[in-house]
Amino acid sequence: MADITEAEEAAEPTPSSVDSAELERLRRENALLQRRVARLEKEAEAARALIAQAKSLKLWDFTPYRVHPDDSWIAVDRHSASELLAALAGIDHWDPWHTRIEPRPQP
């Protein structure tokens, strides 16, 4: 048996007709996967803005403080806000349950 050089070992074998069919299938699959990744990256980029805005929301439960915020505040359903934060935690690995909610300073 003849000794094979490293260059010969690294060289790709010439494709047979069966290998050509497999290679074409892999090329189609690769193109499909590239389109899917591009679509997912586009969706993720769109979600980043939503995530940033939701993270910066100033949720404040003024009830225990017996104060009434000015008209720059809007009432938010507690359950809906909790669901929003839970959904956010699920997609962004952000831990909203350990984010401190501080009372808004009153003038």
mmCIF file of N, CA, C and O in Angstrom:
data_model
loop_
_atom_site.group_PDB
_atom_site.id
_atom_site.type_symbol
_atom_site.label_atom_id
_atom_site.label_comp_id
_atom_site.label_asym_id
_atom_site.label_seq_id
_atom_site.Cartn_x
_atom_site.Cartn_y
_atom_site.Cartn_z
ATOM 1 N N MET A 1 0.842 -1.161 0.000
ATOM 2 C CA MET A 1 0.000 0.000 0.000
ATOM 3 C C MET A 1 0.890 1.227 0.000
ATOM 4 O O MET A 1 1.812 1.350 0.781
ATOM 5 N N ALA A 2 0.562 2.210 -0.840
ATOM 6 C CA ALA A 2 1.393 3.405 -0.991
ATOM 7 C C ALA A 2 1.116 4.372 0.138
ATOM 8 O O ALA A 2 -0.002 4.471 0.625
ATOM 9 N N ASP A 3 2.170 5.056 0.571
ATOM 10 C CA ASP A 3 2.009 6.084 1.595
ATOM 11 C C ASP A 3 1.349 7.315 0.983
ATOM 12 O O ASP A 3 1.675 7.721 -0.129
ATOM 13 N N ILE A 4 0.390 7.936 1.739
ATOM 14 C CA ILE A 4 -0.331 9.113 1.259
ATOM 15 C C ILE A 4 0.265 10.339 1.926
ATOM 16 O O ILE A 4 0.502 10.351 3.132
ATOM 17 N N THR A 5 0.485 11.386 1.140
ATOM 18 C CA THR A 5 1.001 12.629 1.709
ATOM 19 C C THR A 5 -0.153 13.379 2.379
ATOM 20 O O THR A 5 -1.327 13.098 2.123
ATOM 21 N N GLU A 6 0.204 14.329 3.257
ATOM 22 C CA GLU A 6 -0.833 15.125 3.930
ATOM 23 C C GLU A 6 -1.679 15.895 2.936
ATOM 24 O O GLU A 6 -2.888 16.025 3.111
ATOM 25 N N ALA A 7 -1.078 16.425 1.897
ATOM 26 C CA ALA A 7 -1.814 17.184 0.886
ATOM 27 C C ALA A 7 -2.817 16.285 0.177
ATOM 28 O O ALA A 7 -3.949 16.689 -0.090
ATOM 29 N N GLU A 8 -2.422 15.056 -0.128
ATOM 30 C CA GLU A 8 -3.340 14.127 -0.789
ATOM 31 C C GLU A 8 -4.479 13.731 0.146
ATOM 32 O O GLU A 8 -5.620 13.595 -0.277
ATOM 33 N N GLU A 9 -4.160 13.582 1.425
ATOM 34 C CA GLU A 9 -5.180 13.201 2.397
ATOM 35 C C GLU A 9 -6.200 14.320 2.590
ATOM 36 O O GLU A 9 -7.391 14.082 2.741
ATOM 37 N N ALA A 10 -5.722 15.586 2.570
ATOM 38 C CA ALA A 10 -6.603 16.729 2.775
ATOM 39 C C ALA A 10 -7.432 17.051 1.539
ATOM 40 O O ALA A 10 -8.474 17.689 1.638
ATOM 41 N N ALA A 11 -6.985 16.621 0.378
ATOM 42 C CA ALA A 11 -7.711 16.929 -0.861
ATOM 43 C C ALA A 11 -9.059 16.222 -0.862
ATOM 44 O O ALA A 11 -9.193 15.090 -0.412
ATOM 45 N N GLU A 12 -10.086 16.950 -1.374
ATOM 46 C CA GLU A 12 -11.412 16.357 -1.440
ATOM 47 C C GLU A 12 -11.465 15.342 -2.575
ATOM 48 O O GLU A 12 -10.899 15.557 -3.636
ATOM 49 N N PRO A 13 -12.159 14.248 -2.342
ATOM 50 C CA PRO A 13 -12.287 13.275 -3.415
ATOM 51 C C PRO A 13 -13.170 13.837 -4.521
ATOM 52 O O PRO A 13 -13.993 14.707 -4.296
ATOM 53 N N THR A 14 -12.969 13.356 -5.733
ATOM 54 C CA THR A 14 -13.818 13.823 -6.827
ATOM 55 C C THR A 14 -15.216 13.282 -6.618
ATOM 56 O O THR A 14 -15.409 12.108 -6.291
ATOM 57 N N PRO A 15 -16.218 14.151 -6.750
ATOM 58 C CA PRO A 15 -17.575 13.712 -6.466
ATOM 59 C C PRO A 15 -18.112 12.764 -7.528
ATOM 60 O O PRO A 15 -17.905 12.957 -8.710
ATOM 61 N N SER A 16 -18.788 11.737 -7.072
ATOM 62 C CA SER A 16 -19.467 10.833 -7.997
ATOM 63 C C SER A 16 -20.854 11.380 -8.228
ATOM 64 O O SER A 16 -21.238 12.405 -7.674
ATOM 65 N N SER A 17 -21.667 10.732 -9.016
ATOM 66 C CA SER A 17 -23.020 11.231 -9.283
ATOM 67 C C SER A 17 -23.852 11.211 -8.006
ATOM 68 O O SER A 17 -24.662 12.088 -7.776
ATOM 69 N N VAL A 18 -23.644 10.226 -7.134
ATOM 70 C CA VAL A 18 -24.363 10.175 -5.868
ATOM 71 C C VAL A 18 -23.899 11.324 -4.986
ATOM 72 O O VAL A 18 -24.704 12.012 -4.367
ATOM 73 N N ASP A 19 -22.605 11.572 -4.926
ATOM 74 C CA ASP A 19 -22.075 12.672 -4.128
ATOM 75 C C ASP A 19 -22.575 14.018 -4.655
ATOM 76 O O ASP A 19 -22.843 14.917 -3.871
ATOM 77 N N SER A 20 -22.709 14.160 -5.959
ATOM 78 C CA SER A 20 -23.189 15.407 -6.543
ATOM 79 C C SER A 20 -24.626 15.683 -6.113
ATOM 80 O O SER A 20 -24.979 16.820 -5.816
ATOM 81 N N ALA A 21 -25.455 14.660 -6.089
ATOM 82 C CA ALA A 21 -26.842 14.827 -5.662
ATOM 83 C C ALA A 21 -26.892 15.233 -4.190
ATOM 84 O O ALA A 21 -27.672 16.115 -3.807
ATOM 85 N N GLU A 22 -26.078 14.604 -3.388
ATOM 86 C CA GLU A 22 -26.026 14.934 -1.961
ATOM 87 C C GLU A 22 -25.501 16.356 -1.767
ATOM 88 O O GLU A 22 -26.020 17.112 -0.947
ATOM 89 N N LEU A 23 -24.486 16.726 -2.537
ATOM 90 C CA LEU A 23 -23.927 18.069 -2.449
ATOM 91 C C LEU A 23 -24.969 19.113 -2.838
ATOM 92 O O LEU A 23 -25.109 20.145 -2.173
ATOM 93 N N GLU A 24 -25.741 18.846 -3.867
ATOM 94 C CA GLU A 24 -26.790 19.773 -4.288
ATOM 95 C C GLU A 24 -27.878 19.885 -3.218
ATOM 96 O O GLU A 24 -28.374 20.973 -2.928
ATOM 97 N N ARG A 25 -28.240 18.774 -2.598
ATOM 98 C CA ARG A 25 -29.227 18.793 -1.527
ATOM 99 C C ARG A 25 -28.720 19.633 -0.358
ATOM 100 O O ARG A 25 -29.456 20.444 0.208
ATOM 101 N N LEU A 26 -27.450 19.466 -0.008
ATOM 102 C CA LEU A 26 -26.864 20.240 1.085
ATOM 103 C C LEU A 26 -26.802 21.727 0.746
ATOM 104 O O LEU A 26 -27.016 22.572 1.617
ATOM 105 N N ARG A 27 -26.533 22.061 -0.515
ATOM 106 C CA ARG A 27 -26.525 23.467 -0.923
ATOM 107 C C ARG A 27 -27.909 24.090 -0.783
ATOM 108 O O ARG A 27 -28.052 25.215 -0.318
ATOM 109 N N ARG A 28 -28.945 23.343 -1.204
ATOM 110 C CA ARG A 28 -30.324 23.847 -1.069
ATOM 111 C C ARG A 28 -30.679 24.025 0.412
ATOM 112 O O ARG A 28 -31.276 25.024 0.803
ATOM 113 N N GLU A 29 -30.316 23.039 1.217
ATOM 114 C CA GLU A 29 -30.598 23.117 2.648
ATOM 115 C C GLU A 29 -29.862 24.300 3.277
ATOM 116 O O GLU A 29 -30.422 25.029 4.097
ATOM 117 N N ASN A 30 -28.623 24.504 2.874
ATOM 118 C CA ASN A 30 -27.834 25.619 3.389
ATOM 119 C C ASN A 30 -28.482 26.954 3.010
ATOM 120 O O ASN A 30 -28.583 27.857 3.841
ATOM 121 N N ALA A 31 -28.937 27.079 1.777
ATOM 122 C CA ALA A 31 -29.589 28.313 1.337
ATOM 123 C C ALA A 31 -30.862 28.552 2.141
ATOM 124 O O ALA A 31 -31.145 29.686 2.550
ATOM 125 N N LEU A 32 -31.638 27.497 2.373
ATOM 126 C CA LEU A 32 -32.850 27.611 3.174
ATOM 127 C C LEU A 32 -32.519 28.067 4.596
ATOM 128 O O LEU A 32 -33.162 28.969 5.138
ATOM 129 N N LEU A 33 -31.513 27.454 5.188
ATOM 130 C CA LEU A 33 -31.119 27.815 6.553
ATOM 131 C C LEU A 33 -30.599 29.248 6.628
ATOM 132 O O LEU A 33 -30.866 29.965 7.589
ATOM 133 N N GLN A 34 -29.873 29.693 5.609
ATOM 134 C CA GLN A 34 -29.388 31.070 5.592
ATOM 135 C C GLN A 34 -30.552 32.051 5.524
ATOM 136 O O GLN A 34 -30.542 33.078 6.210
ATOM 137 N N ARG A 35 -31.582 31.742 4.719
ATOM 138 C CA ARG A 35 -32.761 32.613 4.646
ATOM 139 C C ARG A 35 -33.495 32.618 5.990
ATOM 140 O O ARG A 35 -33.954 33.658 6.455
ATOM 141 N N ARG A 36 -33.606 31.454 6.618
ATOM 142 C CA ARG A 36 -34.294 31.363 7.911
ATOM 143 C C ARG A 36 -33.544 32.159 8.978
ATOM 144 O O ARG A 36 -34.153 32.879 9.760
ATOM 145 N N VAL A 37 -32.230 32.035 9.015
ATOM 146 C CA VAL A 37 -31.424 32.779 9.995
ATOM 147 C C VAL A 37 -31.567 34.277 9.750
ATOM 148 O O VAL A 37 -31.722 35.060 10.696
ATOM 149 N N ALA A 38 -31.548 34.703 8.498
ATOM 150 C CA ALA A 38 -31.698 36.125 8.181
ATOM 151 C C ALA A 38 -33.049 36.638 8.663
ATOM 152 O O ALA A 38 -33.151 37.730 9.239
ATOM 153 N N ARG A 39 -34.110 35.852 8.467
ATOM 154 C CA ARG A 39 -35.442 36.251 8.915
ATOM 155 C C ARG A 39 -35.489 36.340 10.444
ATOM 156 O O ARG A 39 -36.013 37.303 11.010
ATOM 157 N N LEU A 40 -34.907 35.347 11.116
ATOM 158 C CA LEU A 40 -34.902 35.357 12.584
ATOM 159 C C LEU A 40 -34.081 36.513 13.134
ATOM 160 O O LEU A 40 -34.450 37.123 14.138
ATOM 161 N N GLU A 41 -32.971 36.832 12.494
ATOM 162 C CA GLU A 41 -32.158 37.970 12.940
ATOM 163 C C GLU A 41 -32.934 39.274 12.772
ATOM 164 O O GLU A 41 -32.863 40.156 13.627
ATOM 165 N N LYS A 42 -33.707 39.380 11.697
ATOM 166 C CA LYS A 42 -34.520 40.570 11.467
ATOM 167 C C LYS A 42 -35.594 40.693 12.548
ATOM 168 O O LYS A 42 -35.825 41.772 13.094
ATOM 169 N N GLU A 43 -36.252 39.586 12.896
ATOM 170 C CA GLU A 43 -37.254 39.588 13.947
ATOM 171 C C GLU A 43 -36.629 39.933 15.300
ATOM 172 O O GLU A 43 -37.211 40.687 16.084
ATOM 173 N N ALA A 44 -35.467 39.373 15.574
ATOM 174 C CA ALA A 44 -34.786 39.652 16.843
ATOM 175 C C ALA A 44 -34.409 41.126 16.934
ATOM 176 O O ALA A 44 -34.542 41.737 17.999
ATOM 177 N N GLU A 45 -33.959 41.700 15.842
ATOM 178 C CA GLU A 45 -33.601 43.114 15.839
ATOM 179 C C GLU A 45 -34.820 43.979 16.125
ATOM 180 O O GLU A 45 -34.747 44.942 16.887
ATOM 181 N N ALA A 46 -35.967 43.610 15.552
ATOM 182 C CA ALA A 46 -37.201 44.357 15.803
ATOM 183 C C ALA A 46 -37.616 44.224 17.265
ATOM 184 O O ALA A 46 -38.127 45.177 17.858
ATOM 185 N N ALA A 47 -37.405 43.059 17.848
ATOM 186 C CA ALA A 47 -37.797 42.837 19.246
ATOM 187 C C ALA A 47 -36.891 43.594 20.206
ATOM 188 O O ALA A 47 -37.315 43.938 21.312
ATOM 189 N N ARG A 48 -35.661 43.872 19.810
ATOM 190 C CA ARG A 48 -34.734 44.566 20.704
ATOM 191 C C ARG A 48 -35.267 45.938 21.127
ATOM 192 O O ARG A 48 -35.136 46.339 22.274
ATOM 193 N N ALA A 49 -35.866 46.659 20.187
ATOM 194 C CA ALA A 49 -36.410 47.976 20.515
ATOM 195 C C ALA A 49 -37.562 47.845 21.509
ATOM 196 O O ALA A 49 -37.654 48.618 22.468
ATOM 197 N N LEU A 50 -38.421 46.871 21.301
ATOM 198 C CA LEU A 50 -39.539 46.631 22.225
ATOM 199 C C LEU A 50 -39.019 46.265 23.609
ATOM 200 O O LEU A 50 -39.491 46.781 24.621
ATOM 201 N N ILE A 51 -38.034 45.408 23.641
ATOM 202 C CA ILE A 51 -37.455 44.975 24.913
ATOM 203 C C ILE A 51 -36.860 46.168 25.653
ATOM 204 O O ILE A 51 -37.096 46.357 26.849
ATOM 205 N N ALA A 52 -36.123 47.002 24.940
ATOM 206 C CA ALA A 52 -35.502 48.167 25.580
ATOM 207 C C ALA A 52 -36.562 49.104 26.144
ATOM 208 O O ALA A 52 -36.412 49.611 27.264
ATOM 209 N N GLN A 53 -37.629 49.329 25.381
ATOM 210 C CA GLN A 53 -38.685 50.219 25.860
ATOM 211 C C GLN A 53 -39.410 49.625 27.061
ATOM 212 O O GLN A 53 -39.693 50.321 28.035
ATOM 213 N N ALA A 54 -39.714 48.332 26.998
ATOM 214 C CA ALA A 54 -40.427 47.694 28.113
ATOM 215 C C ALA A 54 -39.566 47.675 29.369
ATOM 216 O O ALA A 54 -40.069 47.859 30.480
ATOM 217 N N LYS A 55 -38.257 47.488 29.208
ATOM 218 C CA LYS A 55 -37.369 47.496 30.360
ATOM 219 C C LYS A 55 -37.307 48.866 31.018
ATOM 220 O O LYS A 55 -37.117 48.978 32.229
ATOM 221 N N SER A 56 -37.468 49.898 30.224
ATOM 222 C CA SER A 56 -37.341 51.243 30.786
ATOM 223 C C SER A 56 -38.673 51.800 31.283
ATOM 224 O O SER A 56 -38.719 52.928 31.748
ATOM 225 N N LEU A 57 -39.746 51.017 31.202
ATOM 226 C CA LEU A 57 -41.025 51.471 31.739
ATOM 227 C C LEU A 57 -40.881 51.799 33.224
ATOM 228 O O LEU A 57 -40.171 51.103 33.947
ATOM 229 N N LYS A 58 -41.547 52.815 33.630
ATOM 230 C CA LYS A 58 -41.517 53.182 35.041
ATOM 231 C C LYS A 58 -42.827 52.741 35.668
ATOM 232 O O LYS A 58 -43.800 53.490 35.684
ATOM 233 N N LEU A 59 -42.858 51.510 36.124
ATOM 234 C CA LEU A 59 -44.037 50.984 36.795
ATOM 235 C C LEU A 59 -43.918 51.302 38.274
ATOM 236 O O LEU A 59 -42.910 50.995 38.908
ATOM 237 N N TRP A 60 -44.933 51.903 38.806
ATOM 238 C CA TRP A 60 -44.889 52.316 40.199
ATOM 239 C C TRP A 60 -46.259 52.105 40.804
ATOM 240 O O TRP A 60 -47.261 52.625 40.317
ATOM 241 N N ASP A 61 -46.321 51.324 41.840
ATOM 242 C CA ASP A 61 -47.576 51.094 42.542
ATOM 243 C C ASP A 61 -47.678 52.137 43.648
ATOM 244 O O ASP A 61 -47.044 52.023 44.688
ATOM 245 N N PHE A 62 -48.472 53.168 43.379
ATOM 246 C CA PHE A 62 -48.564 54.256 44.345
ATOM 247 C C PHE A 62 -49.559 53.978 45.462
ATOM 248 O O PHE A 62 -49.628 54.726 46.434
ATOM 249 N N THR A 63 -50.332 52.899 45.357
ATOM 250 C CA THR A 63 -51.365 52.604 46.351
ATOM 251 C C THR A 63 -50.825 52.537 47.778
ATOM 252 O O THR A 63 -51.391 53.174 48.673
ATOM 253 N N PRO A 64 -49.748 51.799 48.043
ATOM 254 C CA PRO A 64 -49.294 51.718 49.437
ATOM 255 C C PRO A 64 -48.780 53.050 49.977
ATOM 256 O O PRO A 64 -48.703 53.238 51.188
ATOM 257 N N TYR A 65 -48.444 53.982 49.099
ATOM 258 C CA TYR A 65 -47.872 55.243 49.550
ATOM 259 C C TYR A 65 -48.943 56.307 49.782
ATOM 260 O O TYR A 65 -48.646 57.395 50.245
ATOM 261 N N ARG A 66 -50.172 55.998 49.431
ATOM 262 C CA ARG A 66 -51.308 56.912 49.591
ATOM 263 C C ARG A 66 -51.031 58.291 48.984
ATOM 264 O O ARG A 66 -51.310 59.326 49.587
ATOM 265 N N VAL A 67 -50.430 58.243 47.812
ATOM 266 C CA VAL A 67 -50.198 59.489 47.073
ATOM 267 C C VAL A 67 -50.906 59.365 45.733
ATOM 268 O O VAL A 67 -51.260 58.269 45.304
ATOM 269 N N HIS A 68 -51.083 60.468 45.077
ATOM 270 C CA HIS A 68 -51.745 60.468 43.777
ATOM 271 C C HIS A 68 -50.822 61.140 42.776
ATOM 272 O O HIS A 68 -50.585 62.350 42.862
ATOM 273 N N PRO A 69 -50.307 60.351 41.849
ATOM 274 C CA PRO A 69 -49.387 60.936 40.868
ATOM 275 C C PRO A 69 -50.104 61.962 39.990
ATOM 276 O O PRO A 69 -51.323 61.944 39.869
ATOM 277 N N ASP A 70 -49.309 62.821 39.379
ATOM 278 C CA ASP A 70 -49.900 63.834 38.502
ATOM 279 C C ASP A 70 -50.414 63.191 37.213
ATOM 280 O O ASP A 70 -50.319 61.982 37.030
ATOM 281 N N ASP A 71 -50.928 64.009 36.325
ATOM 282 C CA ASP A 71 -51.553 63.468 35.121
ATOM 283 C C ASP A 71 -50.550 62.995 34.068
ATOM 284 O O ASP A 71 -50.937 62.580 32.981
ATOM 285 N N SER A 72 -49.253 63.015 34.379
ATOM 286 C CA SER A 72 -48.275 62.433 33.448
ATOM 287 C C SER A 72 -48.225 60.909 33.590
ATOM 288 O O SER A 72 -47.609 60.235 32.793
ATOM 289 N N TRP A 73 -48.901 60.383 34.612
ATOM 290 C CA TRP A 73 -48.945 58.941 34.844
ATOM 291 C C TRP A 73 -50.246 58.381 34.305
ATOM 292 O O TRP A 73 -51.260 59.060 34.253
ATOM 293 N N ILE A 74 -50.203 57.113 33.940
ATOM 294 C CA ILE A 74 -51.379 56.425 33.433
ATOM 295 C C ILE A 74 -51.575 55.157 34.253
ATOM 296 O O ILE A 74 -50.601 54.529 34.677
ATOM 297 N N ALA A 75 -52.823 54.789 34.469
ATOM 298 C CA ALA A 75 -53.095 53.568 35.231
ATOM 299 C C ALA A 75 -52.812 52.355 34.353
ATOM 300 O O ALA A 75 -53.128 52.340 33.167
ATOM 301 N N VAL A 76 -52.183 51.353 34.940
ATOM 302 C CA VAL A 76 -51.880 50.113 34.235
ATOM 303 C C VAL A 76 -52.429 48.968 35.066
ATOM 304 O O VAL A 76 -52.234 48.934 36.284
ATOM 305 N N ASP A 77 -53.111 48.076 34.408
ATOM 306 C CA ASP A 77 -53.638 46.906 35.097
ATOM 307 C C ASP A 77 -52.481 46.099 35.675
ATOM 308 O O ASP A 77 -51.530 45.757 34.960
ATOM 309 N N ARG A 78 -52.532 45.803 36.950
ATOM 310 C CA ARG A 78 -51.441 45.098 37.630
ATOM 311 C C ARG A 78 -51.177 43.736 36.988
ATOM 312 O O ARG A 78 -50.037 43.347 36.772
ATOM 313 N N HIS A 79 -52.244 43.003 36.670
ATOM 314 C CA HIS A 79 -52.089 41.671 36.073
ATOM 315 C C HIS A 79 -51.433 41.774 34.695
ATOM 316 O O HIS A 79 -50.526 41.002 34.366
ATOM 317 N N SER A 80 -51.876 42.751 33.895
ATOM 318 C CA SER A 80 -51.290 42.937 32.561
ATOM 319 C C SER A 80 -49.813 43.314 32.657
ATOM 320 O O SER A 80 -48.989 42.831 31.875
ATOM 321 N N ALA A 81 -49.484 44.183 33.607
ATOM 322 C CA ALA A 81 -48.081 44.579 33.781
ATOM 323 C C ALA A 81 -47.237 43.380 34.196
ATOM 324 O O ALA A 81 -46.118 43.189 33.707
ATOM 325 N N SER A 82 -47.777 42.537 35.073
ATOM 326 C CA SER A 82 -47.053 41.335 35.496
ATOM 327 C C SER A 82 -46.848 40.387 34.327
ATOM 328 O O SER A 82 -45.774 39.800 34.167
ATOM 329 N N GLU A 83 -47.879 40.235 33.497
ATOM 330 C CA GLU A 83 -47.747 39.368 32.327
ATOM 331 C C GLU A 83 -46.731 39.917 31.334
ATOM 332 O O GLU A 83 -45.966 39.163 30.733
ATOM 333 N N LEU A 84 -46.724 41.234 31.166
ATOM 334 C CA LEU A 84 -45.741 41.860 30.287
ATOM 335 C C LEU A 84 -44.327 41.567 30.776
ATOM 336 O O LEU A 84 -43.450 41.164 30.009
ATOM 337 N N LEU A 85 -44.094 41.756 32.064
ATOM 338 C CA LEU A 85 -42.757 41.513 32.618
ATOM 339 C C LEU A 85 -42.384 40.038 32.521
ATOM 340 O O LEU A 85 -41.229 39.696 32.250
ATOM 341 N N ALA A 86 -43.338 39.142 32.721
ATOM 342 C CA ALA A 86 -43.055 37.709 32.603
ATOM 343 C C ALA A 86 -42.711 37.347 31.163
ATOM 344 O O ALA A 86 -41.773 36.575 30.908
ATOM 345 N N ALA A 87 -43.449 37.895 30.206
ATOM 346 C CA ALA A 87 -43.156 37.629 28.797
ATOM 347 C C ALA A 87 -41.786 38.177 28.429
ATOM 348 O O ALA A 87 -41.005 37.539 27.714
ATOM 349 N N LEU A 88 -41.479 39.342 28.941
ATOM 350 C CA LEU A 88 -40.182 39.955 28.694
ATOM 351 C C LEU A 88 -39.057 39.094 29.250
ATOM 352 O O LEU A 88 -38.035 38.882 28.601
ATOM 353 N N ALA A 89 -39.265 38.577 30.437
ATOM 354 C CA ALA A 89 -38.252 37.714 31.050
ATOM 355 C C ALA A 89 -38.045 36.465 30.214
ATOM 356 O O ALA A 89 -36.930 35.953 30.110
ATOM 357 N N GLY A 90 -39.108 35.972 29.591
ATOM 358 C CA GLY A 90 -39.002 34.756 28.791
ATOM 359 C C GLY A 90 -38.233 34.931 27.500
ATOM 360 O O GLY A 90 -37.587 34.007 27.029
ATOM 361 N N ILE A 91 -38.267 36.134 26.925
ATOM 362 C CA ILE A 91 -37.585 36.310 25.640
ATOM 363 C C ILE A 91 -36.251 37.024 25.758
ATOM 364 O O ILE A 91 -35.441 36.960 24.848
ATOM 365 N N ASP A 92 -36.020 37.696 26.864
ATOM 366 C CA ASP A 92 -34.802 38.497 26.949
ATOM 367 C C ASP A 92 -33.876 38.057 28.075
ATOM 368 O O ASP A 92 -32.821 38.621 28.262
ATOM 369 N N HIS A 93 -34.262 37.074 28.826
ATOM 370 C CA HIS A 93 -33.478 36.609 29.967
ATOM 371 C C HIS A 93 -33.204 37.745 30.951
ATOM 372 O O HIS A 93 -32.190 37.793 31.614
ATOM 373 N N TRP A 94 -34.142 38.656 30.990
ATOM 374 C CA TRP A 94 -34.099 39.762 31.942
ATOM 375 C C TRP A 94 -34.890 39.308 33.138
ATOM 376 O O TRP A 94 -35.913 38.652 33.013
ATOM 377 N N ASP A 95 -34.456 39.664 34.307
ATOM 378 C CA ASP A 95 -35.108 39.208 35.520
ATOM 379 C C ASP A 95 -35.873 40.362 36.159
ATOM 380 O O ASP A 95 -35.379 41.008 37.083
ATOM 381 N N PRO A 96 -37.092 40.636 35.654
ATOM 382 C CA PRO A 96 -37.811 41.804 36.166
ATOM 383 C C PRO A 96 -38.245 41.654 37.614
ATOM 384 O O PRO A 96 -38.497 42.646 38.279
ATOM 385 N N TRP A 97 -38.309 40.431 38.111
ATOM 386 C CA TRP A 97 -38.791 40.234 39.475
ATOM 387 C C TRP A 97 -37.774 40.718 40.500
ATOM 388 O O TRP A 97 -38.109 40.938 41.653
ATOM 389 N N HIS A 98 -36.544 40.911 40.098
ATOM 390 C CA HIS A 98 -35.535 41.426 41.011
ATOM 391 C C HIS A 98 -35.178 42.878 40.708
ATOM 392 O O HIS A 98 -34.212 43.397 41.234
ATOM 393 N N THR A 99 -35.962 43.503 39.833
ATOM 394 C CA THR A 99 -35.776 44.915 39.554
ATOM 395 C C THR A 99 -36.546 45.697 40.603
ATOM 396 O O THR A 99 -37.738 45.465 40.787
ATOM 397 N N ARG A 100 -35.866 46.568 41.272
ATOM 398 C CA ARG A 100 -36.515 47.321 42.349
ATOM 399 C C ARG A 100 -37.502 48.323 41.778
ATOM 400 O O ARG A 100 -37.203 49.019 40.824
ATOM 401 N N ILE A 101 -38.666 48.384 42.359
ATOM 402 C CA ILE A 101 -39.656 49.390 41.996
ATOM 403 C C ILE A 101 -39.680 50.400 43.125
ATOM 404 O O ILE A 101 -40.071 50.078 44.249
ATOM 405 N N GLU A 102 -39.220 51.554 42.817
ATOM 406 C CA GLU A 102 -39.086 52.619 43.819
ATOM 407 C C GLU A 102 -40.247 53.598 43.683
ATOM 408 O O GLU A 102 -40.758 53.811 42.594
ATOM 409 N N PRO A 103 -40.640 54.236 44.782
ATOM 410 C CA PRO A 103 -41.654 55.257 44.671
ATOM 411 C C PRO A 103 -41.116 56.455 43.887
ATOM 412 O O PRO A 103 -39.930 56.771 43.982
ATOM 413 N N ARG A 104 -41.981 57.034 43.095
ATOM 414 C CA ARG A 104 -41.582 58.199 42.328
ATOM 415 C C ARG A 104 -41.440 59.379 43.281
ATOM 416 O O ARG A 104 -42.338 59.647 44.088
ATOM 417 N N PRO A 105 -40.348 60.093 43.196
ATOM 418 C CA PRO A 105 -40.168 61.248 44.093
ATOM 419 C C PRO A 105 -41.266 62.271 43.841
ATOM 420 O O PRO A 105 -41.581 62.588 42.712
ATOM 421 N N GLN A 106 -41.854 62.735 44.900
ATOM 422 C CA GLN A 106 -42.913 63.743 44.806
ATOM 423 C C GLN A 106 -42.316 65.103 45.126
ATOM 424 O O GLN A 106 -41.544 65.236 46.079
ATOM 425 N N PRO A 107 -42.691 66.118 44.355
ATOM 426 C CA PRO A 107 -42.126 67.463 44.605
ATOM 427 C C PRO A 107 -42.614 68.059 45.907
ATOM 428 O O PRO A 107 -43.518 67.699 46.538
#
